[in-house]
Tab-separated table of C-alpha atoms in Angstrom:
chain	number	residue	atom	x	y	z
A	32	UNK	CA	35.762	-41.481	-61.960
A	33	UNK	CA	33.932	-44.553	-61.208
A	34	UNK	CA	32.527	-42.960	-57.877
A	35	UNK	CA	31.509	-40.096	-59.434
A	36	UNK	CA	29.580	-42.019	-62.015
A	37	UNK	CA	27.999	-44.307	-59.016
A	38	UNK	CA	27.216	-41.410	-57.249
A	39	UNK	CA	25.784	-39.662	-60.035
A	40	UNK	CA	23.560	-42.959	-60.912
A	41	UNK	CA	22.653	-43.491	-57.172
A	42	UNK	CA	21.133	-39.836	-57.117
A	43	UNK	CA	19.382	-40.133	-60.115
A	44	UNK	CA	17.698	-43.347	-59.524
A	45	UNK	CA	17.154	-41.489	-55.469
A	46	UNK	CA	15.408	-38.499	-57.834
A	47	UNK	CA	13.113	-40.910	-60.268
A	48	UNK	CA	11.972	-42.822	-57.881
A	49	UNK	CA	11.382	-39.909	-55.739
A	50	UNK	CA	8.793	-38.544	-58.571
A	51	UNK	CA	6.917	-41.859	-58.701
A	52	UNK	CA	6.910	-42.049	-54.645
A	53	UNK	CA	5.197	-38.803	-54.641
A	54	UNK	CA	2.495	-39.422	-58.136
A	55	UNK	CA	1.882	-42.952	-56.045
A	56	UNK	CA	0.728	-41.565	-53.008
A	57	UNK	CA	-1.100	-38.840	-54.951
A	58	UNK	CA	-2.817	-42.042	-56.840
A	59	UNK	CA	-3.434	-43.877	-52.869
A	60	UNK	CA	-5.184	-40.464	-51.338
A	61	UNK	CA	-7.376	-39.781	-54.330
A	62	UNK	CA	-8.242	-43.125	-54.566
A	63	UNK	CA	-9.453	-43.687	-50.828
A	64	UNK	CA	-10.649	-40.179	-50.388
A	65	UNK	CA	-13.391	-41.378	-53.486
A	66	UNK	CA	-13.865	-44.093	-52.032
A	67	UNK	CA	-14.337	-43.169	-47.941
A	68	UNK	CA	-15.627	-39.438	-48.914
A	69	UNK	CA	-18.982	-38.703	-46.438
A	70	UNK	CA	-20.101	-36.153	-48.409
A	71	UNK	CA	-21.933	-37.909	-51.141
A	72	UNK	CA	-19.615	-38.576	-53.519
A	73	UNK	CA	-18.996	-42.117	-52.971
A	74	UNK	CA	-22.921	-42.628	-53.828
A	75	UNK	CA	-22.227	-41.274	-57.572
A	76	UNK	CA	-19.188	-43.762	-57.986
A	77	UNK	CA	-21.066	-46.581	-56.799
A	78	UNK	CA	-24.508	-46.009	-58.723
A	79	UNK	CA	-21.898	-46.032	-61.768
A	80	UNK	CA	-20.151	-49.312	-62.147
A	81	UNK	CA	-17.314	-47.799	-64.699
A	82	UNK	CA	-16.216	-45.280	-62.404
A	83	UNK	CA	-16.889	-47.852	-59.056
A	84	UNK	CA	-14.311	-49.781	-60.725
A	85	UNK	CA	-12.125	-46.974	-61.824
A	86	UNK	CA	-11.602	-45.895	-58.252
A	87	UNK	CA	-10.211	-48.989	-57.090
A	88	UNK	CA	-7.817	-49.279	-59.695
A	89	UNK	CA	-6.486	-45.847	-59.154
A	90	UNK	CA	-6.484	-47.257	-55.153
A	91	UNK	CA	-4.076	-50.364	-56.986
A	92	UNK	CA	-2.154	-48.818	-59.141
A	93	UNK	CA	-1.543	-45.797	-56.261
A	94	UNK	CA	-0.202	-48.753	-53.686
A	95	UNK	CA	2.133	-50.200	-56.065
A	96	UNK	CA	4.100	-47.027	-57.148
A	97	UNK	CA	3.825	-45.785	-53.395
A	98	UNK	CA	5.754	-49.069	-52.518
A	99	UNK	CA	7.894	-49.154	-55.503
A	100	UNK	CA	8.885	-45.673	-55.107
A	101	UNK	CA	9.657	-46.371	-51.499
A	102	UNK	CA	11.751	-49.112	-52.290
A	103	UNK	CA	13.661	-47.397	-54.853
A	104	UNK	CA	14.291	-44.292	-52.891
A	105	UNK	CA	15.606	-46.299	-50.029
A	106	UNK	CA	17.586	-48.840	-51.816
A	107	UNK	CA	19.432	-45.687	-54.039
A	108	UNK	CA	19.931	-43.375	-51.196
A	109	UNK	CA	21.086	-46.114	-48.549
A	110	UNK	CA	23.134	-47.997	-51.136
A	111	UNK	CA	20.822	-51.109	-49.669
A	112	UNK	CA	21.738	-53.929	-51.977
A	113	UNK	CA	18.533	-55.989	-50.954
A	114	UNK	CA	16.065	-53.494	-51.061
A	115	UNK	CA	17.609	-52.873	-54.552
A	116	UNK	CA	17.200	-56.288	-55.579
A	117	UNK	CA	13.443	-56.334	-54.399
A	118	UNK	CA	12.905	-53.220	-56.169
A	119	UNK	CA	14.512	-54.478	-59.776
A	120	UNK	CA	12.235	-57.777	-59.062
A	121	UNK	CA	9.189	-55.657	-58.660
A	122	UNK	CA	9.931	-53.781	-62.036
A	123	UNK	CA	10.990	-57.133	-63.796
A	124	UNK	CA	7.517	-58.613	-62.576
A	125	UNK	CA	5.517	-55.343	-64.169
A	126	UNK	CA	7.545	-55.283	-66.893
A	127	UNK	CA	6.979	-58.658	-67.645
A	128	UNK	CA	3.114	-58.592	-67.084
A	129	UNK	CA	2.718	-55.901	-69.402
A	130	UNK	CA	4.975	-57.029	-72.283
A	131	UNK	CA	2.614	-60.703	-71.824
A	132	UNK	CA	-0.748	-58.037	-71.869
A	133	UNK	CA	0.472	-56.852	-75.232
A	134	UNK	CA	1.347	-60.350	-76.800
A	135	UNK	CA	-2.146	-61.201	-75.758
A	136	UNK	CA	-3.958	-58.423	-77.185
A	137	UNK	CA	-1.911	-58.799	-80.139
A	138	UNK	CA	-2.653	-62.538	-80.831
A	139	UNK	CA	-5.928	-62.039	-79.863
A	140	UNK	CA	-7.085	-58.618	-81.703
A	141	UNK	CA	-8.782	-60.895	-84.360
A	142	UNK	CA	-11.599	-61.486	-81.401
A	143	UNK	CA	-12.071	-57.741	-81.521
A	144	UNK	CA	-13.932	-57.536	-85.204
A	145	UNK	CA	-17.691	-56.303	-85.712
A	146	UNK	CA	-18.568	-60.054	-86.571
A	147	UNK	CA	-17.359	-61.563	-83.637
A	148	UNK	CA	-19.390	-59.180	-81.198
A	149	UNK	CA	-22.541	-59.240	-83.146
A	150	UNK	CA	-21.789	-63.230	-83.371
A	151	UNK	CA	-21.811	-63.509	-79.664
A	152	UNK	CA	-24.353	-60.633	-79.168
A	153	UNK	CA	-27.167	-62.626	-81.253
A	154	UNK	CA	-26.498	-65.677	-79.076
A	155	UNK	CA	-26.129	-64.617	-75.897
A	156	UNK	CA	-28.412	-61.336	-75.596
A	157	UNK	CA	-31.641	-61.860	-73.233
A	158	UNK	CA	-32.653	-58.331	-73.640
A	159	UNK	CA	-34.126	-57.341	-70.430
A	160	UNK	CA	-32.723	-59.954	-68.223
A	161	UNK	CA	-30.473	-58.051	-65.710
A	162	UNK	CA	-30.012	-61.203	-63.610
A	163	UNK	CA	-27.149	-62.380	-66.412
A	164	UNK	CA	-24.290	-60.809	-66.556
A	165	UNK	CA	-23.725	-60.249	-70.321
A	166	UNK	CA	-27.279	-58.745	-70.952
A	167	UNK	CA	-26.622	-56.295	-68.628
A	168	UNK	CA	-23.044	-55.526	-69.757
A	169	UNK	CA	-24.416	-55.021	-73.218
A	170	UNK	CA	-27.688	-52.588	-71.812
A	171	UNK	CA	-25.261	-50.790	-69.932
A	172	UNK	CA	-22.780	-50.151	-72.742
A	173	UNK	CA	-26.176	-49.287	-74.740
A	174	UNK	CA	-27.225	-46.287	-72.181
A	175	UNK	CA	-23.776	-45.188	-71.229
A	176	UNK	CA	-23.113	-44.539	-74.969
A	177	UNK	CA	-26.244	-43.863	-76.611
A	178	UNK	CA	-25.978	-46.664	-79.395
A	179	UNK	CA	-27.694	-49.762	-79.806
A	180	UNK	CA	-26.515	-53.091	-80.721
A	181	UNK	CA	-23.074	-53.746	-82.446
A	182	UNK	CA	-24.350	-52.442	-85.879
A	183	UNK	CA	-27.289	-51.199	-85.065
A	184	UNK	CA	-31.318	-52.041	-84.282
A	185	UNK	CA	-31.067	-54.696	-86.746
A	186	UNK	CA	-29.160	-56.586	-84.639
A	187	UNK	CA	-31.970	-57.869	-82.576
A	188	UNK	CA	-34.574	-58.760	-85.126
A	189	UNK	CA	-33.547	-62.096	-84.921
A	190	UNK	CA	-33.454	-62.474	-80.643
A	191	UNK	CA	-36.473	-63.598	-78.764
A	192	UNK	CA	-38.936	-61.443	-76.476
A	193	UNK	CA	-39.085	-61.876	-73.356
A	194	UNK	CA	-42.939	-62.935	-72.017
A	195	UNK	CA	-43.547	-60.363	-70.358
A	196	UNK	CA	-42.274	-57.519	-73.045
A	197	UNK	CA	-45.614	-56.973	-74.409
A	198	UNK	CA	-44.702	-53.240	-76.137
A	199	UNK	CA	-41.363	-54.641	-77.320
A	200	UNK	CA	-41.227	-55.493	-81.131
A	201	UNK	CA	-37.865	-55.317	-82.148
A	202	UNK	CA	-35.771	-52.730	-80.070
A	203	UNK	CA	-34.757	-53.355	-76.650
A	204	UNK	CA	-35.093	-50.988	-74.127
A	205	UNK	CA	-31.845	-50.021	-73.508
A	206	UNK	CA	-31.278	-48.961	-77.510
A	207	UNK	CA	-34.501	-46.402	-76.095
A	208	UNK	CA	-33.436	-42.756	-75.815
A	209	UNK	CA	-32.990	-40.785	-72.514
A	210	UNK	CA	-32.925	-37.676	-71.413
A	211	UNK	CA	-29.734	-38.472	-69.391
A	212	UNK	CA	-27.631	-41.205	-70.216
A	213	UNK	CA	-27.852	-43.923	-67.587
A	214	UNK	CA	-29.928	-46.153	-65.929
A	215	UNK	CA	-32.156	-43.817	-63.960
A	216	UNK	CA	-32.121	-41.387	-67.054
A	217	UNK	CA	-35.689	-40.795	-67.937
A	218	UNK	CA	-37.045	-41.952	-71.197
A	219	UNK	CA	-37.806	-39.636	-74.223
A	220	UNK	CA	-40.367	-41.740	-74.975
A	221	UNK	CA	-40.678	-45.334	-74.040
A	222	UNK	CA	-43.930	-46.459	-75.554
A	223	UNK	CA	-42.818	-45.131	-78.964
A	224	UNK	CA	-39.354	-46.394	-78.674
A	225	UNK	CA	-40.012	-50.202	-78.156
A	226	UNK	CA	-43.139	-50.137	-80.554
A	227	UNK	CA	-40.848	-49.216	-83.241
A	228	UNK	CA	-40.868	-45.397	-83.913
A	229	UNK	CA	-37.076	-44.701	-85.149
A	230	UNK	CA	-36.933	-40.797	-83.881
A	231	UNK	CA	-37.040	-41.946	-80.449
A	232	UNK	CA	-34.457	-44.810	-80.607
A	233	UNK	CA	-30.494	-44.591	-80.625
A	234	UNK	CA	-29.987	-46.179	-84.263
A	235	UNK	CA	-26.345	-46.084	-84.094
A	236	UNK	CA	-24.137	-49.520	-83.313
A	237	UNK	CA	-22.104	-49.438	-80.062
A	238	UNK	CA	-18.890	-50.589	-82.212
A	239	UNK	CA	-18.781	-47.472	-84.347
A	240	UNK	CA	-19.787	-45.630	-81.532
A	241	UNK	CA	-16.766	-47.161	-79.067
A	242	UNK	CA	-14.235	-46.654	-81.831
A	243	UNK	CA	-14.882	-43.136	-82.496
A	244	UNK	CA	-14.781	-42.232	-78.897
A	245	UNK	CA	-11.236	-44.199	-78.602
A	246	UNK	CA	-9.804	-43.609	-81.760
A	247	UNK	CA	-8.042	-40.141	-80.669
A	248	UNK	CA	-6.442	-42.008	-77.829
A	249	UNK	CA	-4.942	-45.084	-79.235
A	250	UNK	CA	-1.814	-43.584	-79.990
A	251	UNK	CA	-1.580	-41.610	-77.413
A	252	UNK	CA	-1.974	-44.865	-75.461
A	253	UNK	CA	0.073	-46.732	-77.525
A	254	UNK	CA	3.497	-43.895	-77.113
A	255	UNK	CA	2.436	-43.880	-73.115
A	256	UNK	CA	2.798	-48.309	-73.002
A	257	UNK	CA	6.084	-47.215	-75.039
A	258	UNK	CA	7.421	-44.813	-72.643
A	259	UNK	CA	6.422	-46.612	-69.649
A	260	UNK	CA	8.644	-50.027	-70.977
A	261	UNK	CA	11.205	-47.744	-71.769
A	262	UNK	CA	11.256	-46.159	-68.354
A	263	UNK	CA	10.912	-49.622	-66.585
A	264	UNK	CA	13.900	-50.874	-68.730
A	265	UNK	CA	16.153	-48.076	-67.622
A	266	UNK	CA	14.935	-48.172	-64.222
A	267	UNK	CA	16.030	-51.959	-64.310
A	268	UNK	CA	19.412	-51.237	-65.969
A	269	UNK	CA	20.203	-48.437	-62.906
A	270	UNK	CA	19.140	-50.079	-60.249
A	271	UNK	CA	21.649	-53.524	-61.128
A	272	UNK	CA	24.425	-51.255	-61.927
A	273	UNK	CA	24.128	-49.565	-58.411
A	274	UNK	CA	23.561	-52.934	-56.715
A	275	UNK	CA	27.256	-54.319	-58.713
A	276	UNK	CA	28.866	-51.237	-57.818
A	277	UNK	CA	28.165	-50.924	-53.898
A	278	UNK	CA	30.559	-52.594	-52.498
């Protein structure tokens, strides 16, 4: 009985791991064939930073469940008591990394409040100035999503001009609308938009903006993390059962 229930387990774990062998090399060839791809594609992931970066996580996270499917197929089919060992490490090590993610963002979700960002917007914002990093985080965010500041125009009343931003009175011109929403998007109309004609700026603020366009995935989020720790801790569970019962 206790053979059949090894044998049972070994298959299972031979099956599972099997699944996330196959969705990680899936993950690997999309992610280099974005990446490598001659016929022009690679030049609209790399003119957009979001989806530049996106590719190369998808390359990441595609090489670590190729391996760790690898590594579980092999260790359950062969009854391989060190690749089973490397492959409950591996898990243990995600497992672990995750669970420490979502302490973080749990300690740290008070950092994540309207007042903080427009705290830190108001002192670090340089409007125009592309050559530091956070101004052109924040102009990005304000094209990619149509919204300006974290509340709104208002926001900037308060942050100085650069010299040579003669038009500019209040708005910057990222909060200007476009016809298409990124950097090389044309303007509506520019002239109107910095000098302080409303119709032709984006009045709403990015944080409304962000949280409506995640709010109908948070949960679905949040019961994917669940289902994912749950699968890990199984996974864990089979594979040291299977590596105490080979003999």
């Amino acid at each position: 009985m206790e053979g059949d229930c090894l044998s049972c387990m070994k298959y299972l774990m031979f099956l599972f791991n099997f699944f996330i062998f196959l969705g990680g090399a899936c993950l690997l060839g999309l992610g280099i064939w974005v990446i490598v791809d001659p016929t022009g594609f690679r030049e609209i992931v790399a003119a957009n930073p979001l989806l530049f970066t996106g590719a190369y996580i998808m390359l990441a996270m595609g090489a670590m469940l190729f391996l760790l499917g690898f590594l579980g197929c092999c260790g359950a089919i062969r009854e391989n008591k060190c690749l089973l060992l490397f492959f409950f490490m591996f898990i243990l090590l995600i497992f672990l990394a995750e669970l420490s993610a979502a302490i973080l963002a749990f300690i740290f979700r008070e950092n994540l409040t309207r007042e903080f960002f427009t705290k830190e917007l108001k002192k670090h914002y340089q409007r125009n100035n592309d050559t530091d990093v956070f101004s052109s985080t924040w102009n990005s965010v304000m094209i990619t999503f149509a919204c300006c500041g974290v509340n709104g125009p208002e926001d900037f009343e308060a942050i100085p001009h650069l010299p040579h931003s003669s038009l500019e009175k209040t708005t910057p011109e990222a909060c200007c609308q476009r016809e298409l929403q990124s950097r090389e998007g044309m303007f509506v109309n520019k002239e109107a938009c910095l000098t302080g004609i409303e119709r032709f700026q984006n009045r709403q603020g990015c944080y409304t903006v962000i949280l409506n366009s995640f709010e109908t995935y948070v949960y679905l989020a949040g019961a994917l993390a669940i289902g994912v720790l749950a699968i890990e801790l199984f996974a864990m569970i089979f594979a040291m059962c299977l590596f105490r019962g080979i003999q």
